[in-house]
Short mmCIF file of C-alpha atoms in Angstrom, two decimals:
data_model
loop_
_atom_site.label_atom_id
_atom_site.label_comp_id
_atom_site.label_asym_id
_atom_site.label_seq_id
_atom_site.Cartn_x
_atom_site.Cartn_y
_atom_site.Cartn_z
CA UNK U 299 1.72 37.39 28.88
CA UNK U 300 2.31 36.70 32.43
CA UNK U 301 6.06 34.81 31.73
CA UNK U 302 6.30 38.38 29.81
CA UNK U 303 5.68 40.19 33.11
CA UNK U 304 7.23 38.01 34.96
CA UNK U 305 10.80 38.45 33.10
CA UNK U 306 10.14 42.08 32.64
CA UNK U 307 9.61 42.47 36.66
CA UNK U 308 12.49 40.15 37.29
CA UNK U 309 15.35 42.23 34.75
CA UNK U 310 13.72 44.99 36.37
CA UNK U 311 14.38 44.01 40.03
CA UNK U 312 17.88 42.72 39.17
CA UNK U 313 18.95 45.55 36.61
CA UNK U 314 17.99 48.91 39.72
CA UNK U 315 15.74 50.12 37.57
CA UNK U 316 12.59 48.50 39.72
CA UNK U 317 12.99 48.57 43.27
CA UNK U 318 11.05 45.88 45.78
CA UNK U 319 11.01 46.74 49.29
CA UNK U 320 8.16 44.46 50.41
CA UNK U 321 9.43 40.84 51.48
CA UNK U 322 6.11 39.24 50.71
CA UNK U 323 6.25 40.64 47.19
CA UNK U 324 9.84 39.33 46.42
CA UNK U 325 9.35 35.67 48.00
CA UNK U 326 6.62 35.08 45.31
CA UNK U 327 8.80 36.40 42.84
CA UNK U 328 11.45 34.08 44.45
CA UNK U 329 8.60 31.37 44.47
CA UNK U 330 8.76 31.51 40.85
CA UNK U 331 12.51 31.35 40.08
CA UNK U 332 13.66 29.26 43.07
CA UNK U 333 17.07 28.59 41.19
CA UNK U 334 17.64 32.44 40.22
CA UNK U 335 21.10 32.86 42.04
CA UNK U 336 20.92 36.94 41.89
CA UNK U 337 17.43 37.19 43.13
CA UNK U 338 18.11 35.15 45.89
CA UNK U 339 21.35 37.49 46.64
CA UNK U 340 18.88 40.41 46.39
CA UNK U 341 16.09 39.19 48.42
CA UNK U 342 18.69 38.13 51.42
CA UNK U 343 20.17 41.74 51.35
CA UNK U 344 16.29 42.89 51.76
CA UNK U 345 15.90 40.41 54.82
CA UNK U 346 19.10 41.46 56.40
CA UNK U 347 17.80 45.37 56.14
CA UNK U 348 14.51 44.20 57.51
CA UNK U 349 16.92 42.55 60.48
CA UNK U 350 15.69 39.47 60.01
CA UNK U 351 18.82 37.70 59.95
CA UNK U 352 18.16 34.07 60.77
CA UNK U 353 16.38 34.09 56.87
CA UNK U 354 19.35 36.49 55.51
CA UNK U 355 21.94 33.90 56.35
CA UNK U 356 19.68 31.26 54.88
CA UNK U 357 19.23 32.65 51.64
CA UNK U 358 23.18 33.99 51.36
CA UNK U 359 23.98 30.31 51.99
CA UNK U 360 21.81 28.82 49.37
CA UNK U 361 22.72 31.83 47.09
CA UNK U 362 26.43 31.01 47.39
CA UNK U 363 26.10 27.34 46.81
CA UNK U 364 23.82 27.86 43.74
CA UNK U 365 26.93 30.65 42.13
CA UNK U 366 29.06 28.09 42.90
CA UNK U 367 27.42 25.54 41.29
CA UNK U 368 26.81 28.27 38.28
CA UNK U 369 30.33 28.69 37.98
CA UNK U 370 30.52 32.17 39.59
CA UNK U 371 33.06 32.05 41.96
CA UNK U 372 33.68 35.52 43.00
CA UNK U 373 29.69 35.74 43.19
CA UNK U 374 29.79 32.85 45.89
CA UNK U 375 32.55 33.83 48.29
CA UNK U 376 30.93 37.36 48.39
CA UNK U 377 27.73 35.74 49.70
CA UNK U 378 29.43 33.33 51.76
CA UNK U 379 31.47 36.47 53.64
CA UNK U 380 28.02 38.05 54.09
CA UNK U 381 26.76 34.58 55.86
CA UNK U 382 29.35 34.84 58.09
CA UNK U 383 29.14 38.55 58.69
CA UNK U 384 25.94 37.34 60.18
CA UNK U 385 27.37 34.26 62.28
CA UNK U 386 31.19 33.71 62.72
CA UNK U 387 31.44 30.55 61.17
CA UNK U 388 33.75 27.23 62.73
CA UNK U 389 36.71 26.17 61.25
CA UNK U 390 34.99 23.25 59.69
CA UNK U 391 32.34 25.08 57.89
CA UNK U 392 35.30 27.01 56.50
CA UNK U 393 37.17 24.20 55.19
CA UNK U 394 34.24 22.36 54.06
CA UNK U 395 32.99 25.55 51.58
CA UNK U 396 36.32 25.89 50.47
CA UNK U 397 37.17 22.08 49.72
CA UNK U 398 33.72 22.70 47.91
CA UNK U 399 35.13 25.44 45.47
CA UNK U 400 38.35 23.32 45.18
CA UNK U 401 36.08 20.42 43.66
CA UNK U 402 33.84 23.10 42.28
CA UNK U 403 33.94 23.83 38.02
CA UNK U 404 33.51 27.23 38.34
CA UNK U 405 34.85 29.44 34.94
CA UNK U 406 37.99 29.65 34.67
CA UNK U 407 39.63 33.22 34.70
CA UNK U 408 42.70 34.79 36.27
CA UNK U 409 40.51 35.65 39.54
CA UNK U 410 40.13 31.75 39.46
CA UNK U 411 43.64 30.92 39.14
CA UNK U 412 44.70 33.28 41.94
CA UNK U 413 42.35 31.96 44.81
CA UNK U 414 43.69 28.53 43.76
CA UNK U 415 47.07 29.13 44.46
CA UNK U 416 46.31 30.47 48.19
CA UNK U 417 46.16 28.17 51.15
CA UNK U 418 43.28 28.02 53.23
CA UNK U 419 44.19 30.16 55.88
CA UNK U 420 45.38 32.86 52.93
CA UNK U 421 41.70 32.94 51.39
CA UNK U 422 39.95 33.45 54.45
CA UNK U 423 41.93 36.47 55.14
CA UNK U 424 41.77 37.61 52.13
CA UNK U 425 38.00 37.01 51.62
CA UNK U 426 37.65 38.73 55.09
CA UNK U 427 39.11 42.15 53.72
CA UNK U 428 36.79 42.30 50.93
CA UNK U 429 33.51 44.84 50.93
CA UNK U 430 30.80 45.14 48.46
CA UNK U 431 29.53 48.29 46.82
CA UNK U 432 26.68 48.77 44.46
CA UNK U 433 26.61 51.68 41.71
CA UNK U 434 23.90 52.87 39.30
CA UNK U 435 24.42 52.87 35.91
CA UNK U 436 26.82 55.91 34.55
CA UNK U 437 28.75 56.24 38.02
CA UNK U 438 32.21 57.35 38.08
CA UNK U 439 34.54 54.81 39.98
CA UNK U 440 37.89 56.33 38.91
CA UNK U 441 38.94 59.37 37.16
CA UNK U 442 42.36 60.37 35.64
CA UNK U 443 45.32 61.97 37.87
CA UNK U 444 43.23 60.77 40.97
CA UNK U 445 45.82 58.95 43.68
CA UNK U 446 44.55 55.29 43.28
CA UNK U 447 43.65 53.34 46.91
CA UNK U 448 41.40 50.63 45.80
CA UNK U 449 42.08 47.31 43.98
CA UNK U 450 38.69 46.40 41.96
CA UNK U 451 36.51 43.38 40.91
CA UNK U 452 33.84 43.14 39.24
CA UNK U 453 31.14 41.07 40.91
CA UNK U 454 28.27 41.90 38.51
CA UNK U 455 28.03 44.54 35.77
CA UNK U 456 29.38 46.08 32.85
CA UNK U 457 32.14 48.52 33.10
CA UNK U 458 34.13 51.00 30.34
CA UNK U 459 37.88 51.53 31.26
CA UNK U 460 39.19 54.23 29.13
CA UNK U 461 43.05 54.54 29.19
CA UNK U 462 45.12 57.84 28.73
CA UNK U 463 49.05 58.27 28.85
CA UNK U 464 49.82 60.63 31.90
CA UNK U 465 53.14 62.93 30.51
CA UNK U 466 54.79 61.48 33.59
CA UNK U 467 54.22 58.03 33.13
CA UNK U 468 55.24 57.03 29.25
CA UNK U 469 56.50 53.97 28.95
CA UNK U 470 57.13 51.69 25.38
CA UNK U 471 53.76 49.77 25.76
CA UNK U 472 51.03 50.28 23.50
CA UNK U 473 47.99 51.33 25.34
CA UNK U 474 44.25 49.82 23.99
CA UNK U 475 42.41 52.89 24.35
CA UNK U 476 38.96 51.46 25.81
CA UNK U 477 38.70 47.88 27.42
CA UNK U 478 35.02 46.80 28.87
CA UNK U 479 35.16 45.12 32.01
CA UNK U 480 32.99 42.55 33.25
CA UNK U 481 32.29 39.78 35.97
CA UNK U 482 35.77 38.82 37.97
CA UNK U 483 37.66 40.97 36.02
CA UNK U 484 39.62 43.89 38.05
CA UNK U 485 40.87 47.12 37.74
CA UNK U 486 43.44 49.36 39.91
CA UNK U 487 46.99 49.58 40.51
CA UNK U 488 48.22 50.31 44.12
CA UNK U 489 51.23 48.40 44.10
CA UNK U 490 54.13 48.91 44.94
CA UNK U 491 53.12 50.35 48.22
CA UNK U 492 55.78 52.28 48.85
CA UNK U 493 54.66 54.45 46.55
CA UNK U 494 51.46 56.91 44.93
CA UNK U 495 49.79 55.40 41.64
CA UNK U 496 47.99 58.27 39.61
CA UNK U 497 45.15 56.76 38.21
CA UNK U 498 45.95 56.46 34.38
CA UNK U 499 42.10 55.78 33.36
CA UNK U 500 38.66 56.53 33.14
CA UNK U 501 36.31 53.71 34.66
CA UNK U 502 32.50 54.34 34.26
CA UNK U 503 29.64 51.55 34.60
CA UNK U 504 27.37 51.31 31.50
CA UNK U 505 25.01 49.58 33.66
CA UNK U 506 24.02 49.32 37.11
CA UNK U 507 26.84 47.03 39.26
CA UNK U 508 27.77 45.57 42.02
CA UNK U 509 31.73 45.69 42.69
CA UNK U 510 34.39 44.90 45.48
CA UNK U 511 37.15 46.71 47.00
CA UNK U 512 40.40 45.73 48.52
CA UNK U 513 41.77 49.25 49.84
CA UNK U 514 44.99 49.30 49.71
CA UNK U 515 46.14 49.19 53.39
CA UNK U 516 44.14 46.00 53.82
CA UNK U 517 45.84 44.41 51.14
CA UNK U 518 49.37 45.92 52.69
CA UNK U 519 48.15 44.44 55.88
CA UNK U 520 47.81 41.20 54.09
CA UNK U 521 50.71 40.80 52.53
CA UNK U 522 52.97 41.61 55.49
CA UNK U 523 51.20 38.34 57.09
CA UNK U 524 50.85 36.51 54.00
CA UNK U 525 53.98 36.53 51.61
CA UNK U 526 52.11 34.34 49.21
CA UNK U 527 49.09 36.56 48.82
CA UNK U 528 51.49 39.22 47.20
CA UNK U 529 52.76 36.90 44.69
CA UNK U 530 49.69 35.75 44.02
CA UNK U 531 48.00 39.23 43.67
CA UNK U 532 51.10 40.41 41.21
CA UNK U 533 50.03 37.39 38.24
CA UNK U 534 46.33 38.11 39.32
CA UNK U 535 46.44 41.40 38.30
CA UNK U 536 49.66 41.39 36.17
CA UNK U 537 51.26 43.94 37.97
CA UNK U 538 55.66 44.21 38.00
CA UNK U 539 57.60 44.03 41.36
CA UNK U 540 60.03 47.35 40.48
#
């Protein structure tokens, strides 16, 4: 009865619907599941509210390592940016976590495939423009005819994209009505930026999730000072130079 507990408590903590502002609380939780990658995450974003940020950078550290060893790459550069939104890190700290996803076996997906093609220098910028949101369950990220300014991924989460044909935008494709989107999948189309993209779907989360945005003027900023970023972003997110 008490494992029952436990994993009720735990899905609870990790799905919003339980909240656990008291440290003390958490670390035995933690004390229980010392491998559990997205408690970890959530108890370090508790210690770095509580300002305690010596333990925050800790605990994003070992949270990163343990998503990368998971396979969860997008997971583990998200909590290494928030490490070193806590302490700038040195150049060799940098190369070392990055030679560490290069000989990492994390899943293979497009998101994947894009961060491999960048040079170092090109995915610390890019990491660097990145921010994190979390949303509750049946939150509205994007609605039809609205001017489109973010490019999406999914860090955690279940999403519903559901597509409609705007009378100005027909083209010969067939359109899949509904696609679900999940973990380091991504959503949004703000390129070419030279000009407006009206959003062409419907994107609500079916469950409580964590995403992250790349606005589109810091991913204009990028590619100006990173040609390869652009090429890299247009098979990432199979998107047509026009």
């Amino acid at each position: 009865m008490h494992i029952m507990r436990q994993d009720a408590l735990t899905s609870g903590i990790l799905d919003g619907s339980i909240t656990i502002n008291d440290f003390d609380t958490l670390k035995d939780i933690l004390n229980d599941e010392p491998e559990n990658a997205d408690l970890i995450s959530t108890f370090a974003d508790l210690l770095l509210q509580k300002r305690m940020t010596d333990l925050a950078w800790q605990n994003y550290r070992r949270a990163s390592r343990l998503y990368l060893k998971n396979g969860h790459l997008l997971k583990s550069m998200m909590m290494s940016l928030a490490q070193w939104q806590i302490k700038k890190p040195s150049q060799g700290e940098i190369q070392d976590y990055f030679s560490e996803i290069a000989g990492s076996e994390a899943k293979q997906s497009k998101f994947h495939r894009f961060i491999g093609e960048l040079s170092l220098a090109e995915k610390f910028s890019f990491l660097c423009k990145l921010r994190r949101e979390r949303l509750p369950a049946k939150a509205v990220v994007k609605r039809v005819g609205e001017i489109e300014e973010n490019l999406w991924f999914v860090l955690s989460g279940e999403l519903r994209e559901s597509f409609y044909e705007l009378i100005n935008t027909r083209n010969s494709k067939p359109w899949l009505p509904v696609r679900k989107i999940a973990e380091e999948d991504s959503f949004g189309r703000i390129y070419p930026f030279n000009e407006q993209h009206k959003s062409n779907s419907y994107v609500e989360a079916l469950t409580q999730v964590q995403l992250v945005a790349l606005s589109k003027n810091c991913l204009r900023s990028l590619c100006m000072r990173h040609a390869n970023i652009e090429k890299a972003l247009i098979g990432l997110c199979g998107m047509a130079t026009r």
